[in-house]
CSV table of C-alpha atoms in Angstrom, one decimal:
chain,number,residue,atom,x,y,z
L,1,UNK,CA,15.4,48.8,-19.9
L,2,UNK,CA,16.6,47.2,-23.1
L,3,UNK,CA,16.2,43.4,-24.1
L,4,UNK,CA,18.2,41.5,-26.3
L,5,UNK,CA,17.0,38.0,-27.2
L,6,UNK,CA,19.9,35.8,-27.1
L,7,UNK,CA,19.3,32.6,-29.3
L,8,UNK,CA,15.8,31.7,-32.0
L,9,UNK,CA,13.6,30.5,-29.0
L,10,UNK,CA,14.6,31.1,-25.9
L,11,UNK,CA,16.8,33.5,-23.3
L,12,UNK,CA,16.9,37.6,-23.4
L,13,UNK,CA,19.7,40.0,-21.8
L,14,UNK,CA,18.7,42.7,-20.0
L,15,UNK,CA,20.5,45.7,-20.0
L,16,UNK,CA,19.9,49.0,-18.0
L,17,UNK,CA,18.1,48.2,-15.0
L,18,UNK,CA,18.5,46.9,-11.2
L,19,UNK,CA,16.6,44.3,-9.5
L,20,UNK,CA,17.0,45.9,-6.5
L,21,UNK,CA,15.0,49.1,-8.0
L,22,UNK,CA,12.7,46.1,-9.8
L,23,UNK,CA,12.0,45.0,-6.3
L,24,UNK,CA,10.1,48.7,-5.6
L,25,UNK,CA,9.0,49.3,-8.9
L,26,UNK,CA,6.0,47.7,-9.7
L,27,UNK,CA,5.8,49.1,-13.7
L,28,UNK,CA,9.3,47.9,-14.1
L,29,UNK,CA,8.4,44.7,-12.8
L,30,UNK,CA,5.8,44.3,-15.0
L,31,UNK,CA,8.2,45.0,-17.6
L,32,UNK,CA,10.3,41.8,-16.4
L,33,UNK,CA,7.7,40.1,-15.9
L,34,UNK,CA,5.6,40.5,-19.5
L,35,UNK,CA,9.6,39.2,-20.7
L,36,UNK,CA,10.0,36.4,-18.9
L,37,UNK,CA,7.0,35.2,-20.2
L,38,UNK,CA,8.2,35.6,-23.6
L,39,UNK,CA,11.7,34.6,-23.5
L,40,UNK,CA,11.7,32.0,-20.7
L,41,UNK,CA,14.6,32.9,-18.8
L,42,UNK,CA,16.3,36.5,-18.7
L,43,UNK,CA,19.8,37.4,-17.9
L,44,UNK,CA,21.5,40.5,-15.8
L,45,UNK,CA,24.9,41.4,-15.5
L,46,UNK,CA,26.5,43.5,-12.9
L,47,UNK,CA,23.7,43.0,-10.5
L,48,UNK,CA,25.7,43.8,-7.4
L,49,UNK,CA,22.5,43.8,-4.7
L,50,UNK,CA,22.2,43.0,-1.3
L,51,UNK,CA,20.6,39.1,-0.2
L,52,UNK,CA,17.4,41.1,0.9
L,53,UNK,CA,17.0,43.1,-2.3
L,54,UNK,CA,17.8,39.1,-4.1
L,55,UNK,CA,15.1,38.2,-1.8
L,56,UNK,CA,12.7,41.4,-2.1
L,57,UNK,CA,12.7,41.0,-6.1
L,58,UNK,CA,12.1,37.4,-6.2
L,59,UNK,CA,9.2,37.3,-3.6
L,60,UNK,CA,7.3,39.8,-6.3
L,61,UNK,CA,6.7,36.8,-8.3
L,62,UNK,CA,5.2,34.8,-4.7
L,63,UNK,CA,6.2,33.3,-1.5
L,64,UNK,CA,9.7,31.7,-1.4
L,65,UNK,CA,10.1,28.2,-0.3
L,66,UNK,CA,13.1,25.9,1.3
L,67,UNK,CA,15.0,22.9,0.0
L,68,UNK,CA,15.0,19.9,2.2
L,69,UNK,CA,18.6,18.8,1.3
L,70,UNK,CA,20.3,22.4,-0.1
L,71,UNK,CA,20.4,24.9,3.0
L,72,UNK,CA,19.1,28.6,2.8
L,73,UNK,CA,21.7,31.5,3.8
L,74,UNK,CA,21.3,32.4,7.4
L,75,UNK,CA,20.7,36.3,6.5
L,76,UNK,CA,18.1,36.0,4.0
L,77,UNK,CA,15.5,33.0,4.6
L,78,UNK,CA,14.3,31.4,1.2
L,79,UNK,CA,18.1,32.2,-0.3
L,80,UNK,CA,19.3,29.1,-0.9
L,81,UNK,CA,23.2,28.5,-1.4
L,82,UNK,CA,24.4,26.5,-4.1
L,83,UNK,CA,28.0,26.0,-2.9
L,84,UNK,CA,30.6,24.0,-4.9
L,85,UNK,CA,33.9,23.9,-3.7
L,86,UNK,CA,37.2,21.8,-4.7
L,87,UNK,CA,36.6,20.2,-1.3
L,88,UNK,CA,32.7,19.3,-2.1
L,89,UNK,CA,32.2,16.2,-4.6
L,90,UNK,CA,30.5,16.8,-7.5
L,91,UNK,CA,26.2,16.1,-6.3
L,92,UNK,CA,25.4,14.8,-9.5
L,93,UNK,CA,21.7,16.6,-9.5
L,94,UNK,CA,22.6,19.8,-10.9
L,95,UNK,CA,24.3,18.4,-14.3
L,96,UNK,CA,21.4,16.5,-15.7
L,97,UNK,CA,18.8,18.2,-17.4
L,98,UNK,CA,15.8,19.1,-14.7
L,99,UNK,CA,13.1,20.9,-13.8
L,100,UNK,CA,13.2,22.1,-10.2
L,101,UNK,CA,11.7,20.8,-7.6
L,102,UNK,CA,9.1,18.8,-9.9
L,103,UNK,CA,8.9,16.3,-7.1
L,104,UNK,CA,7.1,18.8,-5.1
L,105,UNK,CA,3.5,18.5,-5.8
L,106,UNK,CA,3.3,22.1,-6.4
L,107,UNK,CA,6.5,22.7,-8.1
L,108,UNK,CA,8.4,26.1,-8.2
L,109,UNK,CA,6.9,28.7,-11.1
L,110,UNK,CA,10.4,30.2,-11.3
L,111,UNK,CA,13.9,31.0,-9.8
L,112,UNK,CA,16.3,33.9,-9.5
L,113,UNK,CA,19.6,33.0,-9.1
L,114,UNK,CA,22.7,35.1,-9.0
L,115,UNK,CA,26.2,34.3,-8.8
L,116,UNK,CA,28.3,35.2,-5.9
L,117,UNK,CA,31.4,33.5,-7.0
L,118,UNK,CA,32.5,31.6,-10.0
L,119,UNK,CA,35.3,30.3,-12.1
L,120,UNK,CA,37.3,31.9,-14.8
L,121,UNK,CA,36.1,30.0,-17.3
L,122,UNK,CA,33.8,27.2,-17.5
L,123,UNK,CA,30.9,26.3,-15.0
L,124,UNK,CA,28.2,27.5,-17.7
L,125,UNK,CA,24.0,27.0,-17.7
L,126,UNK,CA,22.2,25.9,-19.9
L,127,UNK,CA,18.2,26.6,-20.5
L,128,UNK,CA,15.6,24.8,-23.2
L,129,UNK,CA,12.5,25.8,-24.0
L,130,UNK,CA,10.0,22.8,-23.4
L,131,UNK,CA,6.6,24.7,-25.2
L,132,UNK,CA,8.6,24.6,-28.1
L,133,UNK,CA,10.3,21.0,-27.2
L,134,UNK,CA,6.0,19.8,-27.2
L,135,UNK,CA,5.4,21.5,-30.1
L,136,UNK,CA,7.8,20.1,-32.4
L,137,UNK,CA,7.2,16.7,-31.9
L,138,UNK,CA,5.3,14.4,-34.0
L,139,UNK,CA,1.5,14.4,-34.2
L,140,UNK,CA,1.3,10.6,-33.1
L,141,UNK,CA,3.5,11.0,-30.2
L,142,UNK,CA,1.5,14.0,-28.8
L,143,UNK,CA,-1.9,12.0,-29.4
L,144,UNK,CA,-0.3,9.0,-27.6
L,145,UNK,CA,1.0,11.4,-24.2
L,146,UNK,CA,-1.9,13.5,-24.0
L,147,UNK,CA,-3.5,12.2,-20.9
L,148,UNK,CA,-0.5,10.4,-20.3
L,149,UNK,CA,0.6,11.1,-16.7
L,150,UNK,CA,3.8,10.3,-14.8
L,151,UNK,CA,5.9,10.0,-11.3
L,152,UNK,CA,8.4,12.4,-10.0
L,153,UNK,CA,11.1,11.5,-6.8
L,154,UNK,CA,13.3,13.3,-4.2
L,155,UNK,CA,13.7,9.8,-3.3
L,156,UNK,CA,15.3,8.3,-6.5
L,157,UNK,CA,17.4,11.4,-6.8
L,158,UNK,CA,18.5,13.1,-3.3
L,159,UNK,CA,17.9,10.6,-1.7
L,160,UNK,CA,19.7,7.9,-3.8
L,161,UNK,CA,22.7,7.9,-1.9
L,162,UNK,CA,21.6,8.6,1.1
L,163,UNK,CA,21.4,5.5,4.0
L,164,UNK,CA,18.2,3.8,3.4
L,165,UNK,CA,17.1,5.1,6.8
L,166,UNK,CA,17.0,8.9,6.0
L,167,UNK,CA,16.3,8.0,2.2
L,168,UNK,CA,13.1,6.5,3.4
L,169,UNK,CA,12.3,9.5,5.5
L,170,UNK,CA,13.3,11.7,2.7
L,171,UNK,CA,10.2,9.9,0.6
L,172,UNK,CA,7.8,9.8,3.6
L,173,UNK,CA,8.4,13.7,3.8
L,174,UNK,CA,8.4,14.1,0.4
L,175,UNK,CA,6.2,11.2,-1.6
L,176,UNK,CA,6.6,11.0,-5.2
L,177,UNK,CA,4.5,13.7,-6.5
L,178,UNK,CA,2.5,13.1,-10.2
L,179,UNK,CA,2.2,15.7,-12.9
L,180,UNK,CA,0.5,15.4,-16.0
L,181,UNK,CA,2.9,14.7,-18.9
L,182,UNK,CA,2.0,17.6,-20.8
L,183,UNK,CA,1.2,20.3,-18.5
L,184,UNK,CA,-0.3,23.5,-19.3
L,185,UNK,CA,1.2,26.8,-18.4
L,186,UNK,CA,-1.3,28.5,-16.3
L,187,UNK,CA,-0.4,32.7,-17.2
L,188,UNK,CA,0.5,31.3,-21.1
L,189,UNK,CA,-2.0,28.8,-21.9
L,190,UNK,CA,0.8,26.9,-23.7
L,191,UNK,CA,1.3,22.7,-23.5
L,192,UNK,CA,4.1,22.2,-22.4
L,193,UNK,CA,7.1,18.8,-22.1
L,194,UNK,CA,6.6,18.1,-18.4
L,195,UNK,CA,9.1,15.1,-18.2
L,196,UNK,CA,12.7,15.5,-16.7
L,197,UNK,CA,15.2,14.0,-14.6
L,198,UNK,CA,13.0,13.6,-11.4
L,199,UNK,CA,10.7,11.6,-13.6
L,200,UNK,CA,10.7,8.1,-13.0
L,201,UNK,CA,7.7,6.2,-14.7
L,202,UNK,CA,4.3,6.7,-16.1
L,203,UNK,CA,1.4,6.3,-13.7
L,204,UNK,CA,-1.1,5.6,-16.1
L,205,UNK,CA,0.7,3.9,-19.5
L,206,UNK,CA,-0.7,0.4,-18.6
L,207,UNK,CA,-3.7,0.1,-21.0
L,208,UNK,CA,-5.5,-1.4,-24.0
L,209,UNK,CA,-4.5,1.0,-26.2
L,210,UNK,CA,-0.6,1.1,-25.2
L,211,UNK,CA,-0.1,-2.6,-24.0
L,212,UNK,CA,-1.5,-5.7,-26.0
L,213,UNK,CA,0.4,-8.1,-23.8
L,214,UNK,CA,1.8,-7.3,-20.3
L,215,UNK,CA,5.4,-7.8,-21.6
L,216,UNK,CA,4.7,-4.6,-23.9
L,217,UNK,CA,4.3,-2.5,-21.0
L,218,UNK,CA,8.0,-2.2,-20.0
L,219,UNK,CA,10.1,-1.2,-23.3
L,220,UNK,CA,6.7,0.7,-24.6
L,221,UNK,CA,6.7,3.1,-21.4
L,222,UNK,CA,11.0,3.2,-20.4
L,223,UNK,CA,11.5,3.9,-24.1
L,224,UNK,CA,8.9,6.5,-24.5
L,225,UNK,CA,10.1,8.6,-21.2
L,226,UNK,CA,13.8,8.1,-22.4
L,227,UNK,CA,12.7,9.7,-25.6
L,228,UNK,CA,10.6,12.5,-24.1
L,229,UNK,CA,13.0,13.6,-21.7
L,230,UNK,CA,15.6,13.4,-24.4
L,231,UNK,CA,13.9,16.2,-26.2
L,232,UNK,CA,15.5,18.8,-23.9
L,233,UNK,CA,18.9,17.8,-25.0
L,234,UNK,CA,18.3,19.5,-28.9
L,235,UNK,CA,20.9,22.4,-29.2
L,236,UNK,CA,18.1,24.7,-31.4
L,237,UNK,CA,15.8,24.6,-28.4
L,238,UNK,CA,18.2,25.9,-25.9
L,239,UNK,CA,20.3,28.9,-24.9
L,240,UNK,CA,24.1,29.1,-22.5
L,241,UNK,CA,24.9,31.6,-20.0
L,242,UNK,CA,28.4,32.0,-19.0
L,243,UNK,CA,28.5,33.2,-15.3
L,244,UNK,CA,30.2,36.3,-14.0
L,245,UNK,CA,30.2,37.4,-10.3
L,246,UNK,CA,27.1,39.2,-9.6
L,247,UNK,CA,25.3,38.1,-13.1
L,248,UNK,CA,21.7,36.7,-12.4
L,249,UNK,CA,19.3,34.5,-13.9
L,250,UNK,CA,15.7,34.5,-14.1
L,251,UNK,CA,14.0,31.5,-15.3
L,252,UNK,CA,10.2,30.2,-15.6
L,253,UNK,CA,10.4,26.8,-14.3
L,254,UNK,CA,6.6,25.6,-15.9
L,255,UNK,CA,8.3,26.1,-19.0
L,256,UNK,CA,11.9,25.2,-18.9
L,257,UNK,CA,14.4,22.9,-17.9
L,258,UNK,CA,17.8,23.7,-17.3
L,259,UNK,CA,21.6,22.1,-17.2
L,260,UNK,CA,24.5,23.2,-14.6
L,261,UNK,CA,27.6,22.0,-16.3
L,262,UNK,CA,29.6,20.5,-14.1
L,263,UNK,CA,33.4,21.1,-15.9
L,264,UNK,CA,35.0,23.3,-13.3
L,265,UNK,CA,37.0,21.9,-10.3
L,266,UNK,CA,38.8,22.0,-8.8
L,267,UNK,CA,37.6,25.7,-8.9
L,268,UNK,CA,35.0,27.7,-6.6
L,269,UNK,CA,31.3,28.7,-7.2
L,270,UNK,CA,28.9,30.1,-5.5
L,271,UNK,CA,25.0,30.7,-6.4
L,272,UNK,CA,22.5,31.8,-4.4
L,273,UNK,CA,18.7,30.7,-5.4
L,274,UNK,CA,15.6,31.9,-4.5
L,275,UNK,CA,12.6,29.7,-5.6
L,276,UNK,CA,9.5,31.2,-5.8
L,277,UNK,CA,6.7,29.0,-5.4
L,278,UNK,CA,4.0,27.9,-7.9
L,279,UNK,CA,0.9,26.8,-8.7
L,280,UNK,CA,-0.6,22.5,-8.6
L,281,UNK,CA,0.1,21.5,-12.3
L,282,UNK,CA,-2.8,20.7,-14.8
């Protein structure tokens, strides 16, 4: 196996290997594995495996798990399809920049996701690298988040458009889960920007030391989170993939967020997912 890092910070290629031999092989998993954790997210080409061998190298990293609104592919439970079409209207969730599933209390610790169909050109992904997006911020502003902690919704997201009646189920299901602002990788050790698209207020901002009246409360806490999650938009922390059919992706979701761009219909693509999941946040 070779790897070639792709940008500074974040995203390697690899070259020479199968995930479906990956999926038997436990010393060239552990080979993956040590380079995900270094580069974040890693990138195949020509993987041309069966669902179960998608499914078989994914579940090496843990038990897969559902999404309540995408739906899994009947032949390989845990495989979720990520079907555009020129008939579908664009979701809006994919094309914002997001961790997955952070609305889970126990959000995924990674994905594998391989394209099954895509367009000629455009429908990229982007990745950033949120340890590094922490780490570059100022001293004060990591003094003032660090026990900061904040809410994360299905409802406000998924469920936004749906009738109040399911939207309200969808919560009831699914209630807003809360993460700590600055999370800490559990394999790594490393702090980590934990503030994304899902996010939709602080839980805790509403003291003496951040609010002298009550008035300061609202454009202290909406301006900070716009800020924070702002971070992942800075071109020198991220890395883009351009799809090909059968190219995968593997990504650590504790330390990433990532961006479908959405500039491709009235074309086809098709991505199948499968989300591994993780550990409670801390």
């Amino acid at each position: 196996m070779r790897i070639e890092p792709l940008t500074c910070h974040i995203g390697a290629e690899l070259f020479g290997v199968s995930l479906a031999d990956a999926a038997h092989d436990e010393a060239l998993f552990a080979e993956i594995k040590a380079a995900l954790l270094k580069h974040r997210v890693l990138f195949l080409r020509d993987q041309d495996i069966s669902r179960q061998d998608h499914v078989a190298f994914a579940r090496r990293f843990g038990e897969l798990e559902d999404h309540p609104v995408a739906p899994s592919h009947p032949d390989a439970p845990g495989l979720v399809q990520i079907y555009k079409t020129p008939d579908t209207p664009n979701d809006r969730y994919e094309n914002a920049w997001h961790t997955d599933a952070t609305w889970r209390e126990v959000p995924p610790m990674g994905c594998v996701l391989r394209c099954v169909e895509c367009p000629p050109v455009g429908g990229d992904t982007m990745w950033a690298n949120m340890v590094l997006a922490y780490e570059m911020l100022p001293e004060h502003v990591k003094a003032q988040i660090a026990n900061l902690r904040a809410r994360h919704s299905i409802e406000a997201s998924f469920g936004a458009a749906m009738p109040i009646e399911r939207r309200l189920a969808l919560k009831a299901q699914y209630p807003d889960a809360e993460h700590p602002v600055v999370r800490t990788h559990p394999e790594t050790g490393e702090k980590v920007l934990f503030v994304n698209a899902f996010t939709t207020h602080f839980s805790n901002f509403h003291t003496k030391d951040n609010v002298r009246f009550g008035q300061d409360a609202n454009p202290g806490a909406s301006q900070l989170l716009s800020y924070l999650i702002s971070q992942a938009y800075i071109p020198e922390y991220q890395v883009r993939w351009r799809w090909q059919k059968n190219s995968v992706a593997i990504w650590d979701n504790r330390s990433t967020q990532h961006y479908a761009v959405m500039d491709y219909p009235p074309c086809h693509r098709k991505m199948e997912r499968a989300g591994i999941i993780g550990n409670a946040t801390f």
